[in-house]
Amino acid sequence: MTAGDPMTRSDAVLVEQARVVLRANDRGDHTEPTASGLYPAQWNWDSALVATGFATFDIDRAWTEIRTLLSGQWADGMVPSILFHGDDSSYFPNSRVWRAGAAVASSGITQPPILATSVRRLVERTPHDRREQLLAEVLPGIRASHEWLLRARDPEGTGLVAIVHPWESGMDNSPVWDAALAAVPPEPPVAHLRRDTGFAAADDRPRGPDYDRFLNLVTGFREVGYDPAAMWAHSPFLVADVGFNALFLRAQRDLLWLLDEVASPDPAGRARVAAQIERQRRALAQRWSPTLRRYCSYDVRHHREITAPGVGGLLPLYAEPALAAEHPELLETLRTWRAAVTYGVPSFDPRDPAFERRRYWRGPVWLVVNRMLADGLRAGGHPEPADVIDRDSLSLLRRSGFAEYFDPVDGSPLGGRDFSWTAAMALVLLS
Ligand code: DGY
């Protein structure tokens, strides 16, 4: 669909169905990713994206989602990846495993920092006379979360922040992490504790040894009381993920926009963020690989480049739309990946031996990533590839509903069903 196309009947039906999904997963002040029991809590980046879906038809409910997410922010500024608000017994690792969070029980790690970007979207849909008060409520928390990331995850001031757990990337079991994760012992085995495979096909979910390593990291972090300095010093997994950094750079640019929205200017605060952005932009630019024609993450712990071709390596397009002009090869990479499947954008290069079309972040299409890439391409003056991505997203929605993710080869629905963030992306796409 391009701007100006009339909404077809099936688009109107999709919009109504997407609203039904969000309402069904709505727990009043936060939204669960799916009603099935697979994820009985509030996930950070899911929630921020879901808010942008609510914003298309219920702006007050959208702001409530953000407020609830910030209610679980830690005193040091971290916004945890998961907030546990109620009965989480159908999930592992739940609040009894993490044993973290003060005001709200939570995980002890974070997730892609997209809050400022979502809040900007909400502000754009909020009447002018209400913006000031809402921004006063959320801006301090957003700024603190960015400062926390820079302090805790880039203590040496390189311009790139590092993640300590693949879960923080949001792309949990991407082959991009395989080599770095190999340093984490796959023990103790947690197969008997896992609950996810009771709700979704085991072939769609991360493998057993990956889960064992995921939990091994959690236990290590819990033992040091989730102290950021200790996690930085000792986590066997420490990676500067280009996807995470791209989303953070985008969020910093959106934070600047938000700072410019408030009535009372803060020139010193603005200058500080602008200087951070410059440093981040320069550092991200260093991660460009001319031979691989995409951005590459860096294994900080083992001092080596990560060359595995994950979709995070294309996300700088979203951080900085002008990058497509600087590196037109990125568009070629995107085209090649798309040409190898039926529906784009696969989360991993389909021509690579590690590609798996059904297994979570090892190949399937995720509509949240599609939305970000299409947005970045359009903003950078590339409407054609953006239209191709949007058409694929709509075809998947029409064919398979609001699945958690999709098979890029035959379009079949994978993971959980009636998923909140997929419904939210349908609403954003069709609004
Ligand atoms: C899960 O449990 O699969 C989540 O992605 C971890 O946050």
PDB file of C-alpha atoms and ligand atoms in Angstrom, residues 39 43 81-82 91-93 111 167 172 205 211 360, ligand 1:
ATOM      1  CA  TYR A  39       4.343 -14.667  27.746  1.00  0.00           C
ATOM      2  CA  TRP A  43       7.771  -7.093  27.688  1.00  0.00           C
ATOM      3  CA  SER A  81      13.114  -6.427  29.569  1.00  0.00           C
ATOM      4  CA  ILE A  82      10.184  -7.931  31.494  1.00  0.00           C
ATOM      5  CA  TYR A  91       6.476 -18.731  32.045  1.00  0.00           C
ATOM      6  CA  PHE A  92      10.086 -19.707  32.627  1.00  0.00           C
ATOM      7  CA  PRO A  93      12.222 -17.946  33.810  1.00  0.00           C
ATOM      8  CA  GLN A 111      15.776  -4.854  25.754  1.00  0.00           C
ATOM      9  CA  TRP A 167      17.681 -11.653  25.085  1.00  0.00           C
ATOM     10  CA  ASP A 172      17.261 -14.138  21.152  1.00  0.00           C
ATOM     11  CA  ARG A 205      11.482 -22.074  19.401  1.00  0.00           C
ATOM     12  CA  TYR A 211      18.156 -22.117  26.548  1.00  0.00           C
ATOM     13  CA  TYR A 360      12.380 -17.923  15.922  1.00  0.00           C
TER      14      TYR A 360
HETATM   15  C1  DGY B   1      11.479 -15.507  25.723  1.00  0.00           C
HETATM   16  O1  DGY B   1      11.234 -16.017  26.804  1.00  0.00           O
HETATM   17  O2  DGY B   1      11.435 -16.132  24.651  1.00  0.00           O
HETATM   18  C2  DGY B   1      11.798 -14.069  25.661  1.00  0.00           C
HETATM   19  O3  DGY B   1      12.101 -13.652  24.366  1.00  0.00           O
HETATM   20  C3  DGY B   1      12.906 -13.712  26.616  1.00  0.00           C
HETATM   21  O4  DGY B   1      12.772 -12.392  26.994  1.00  0.00           O
END
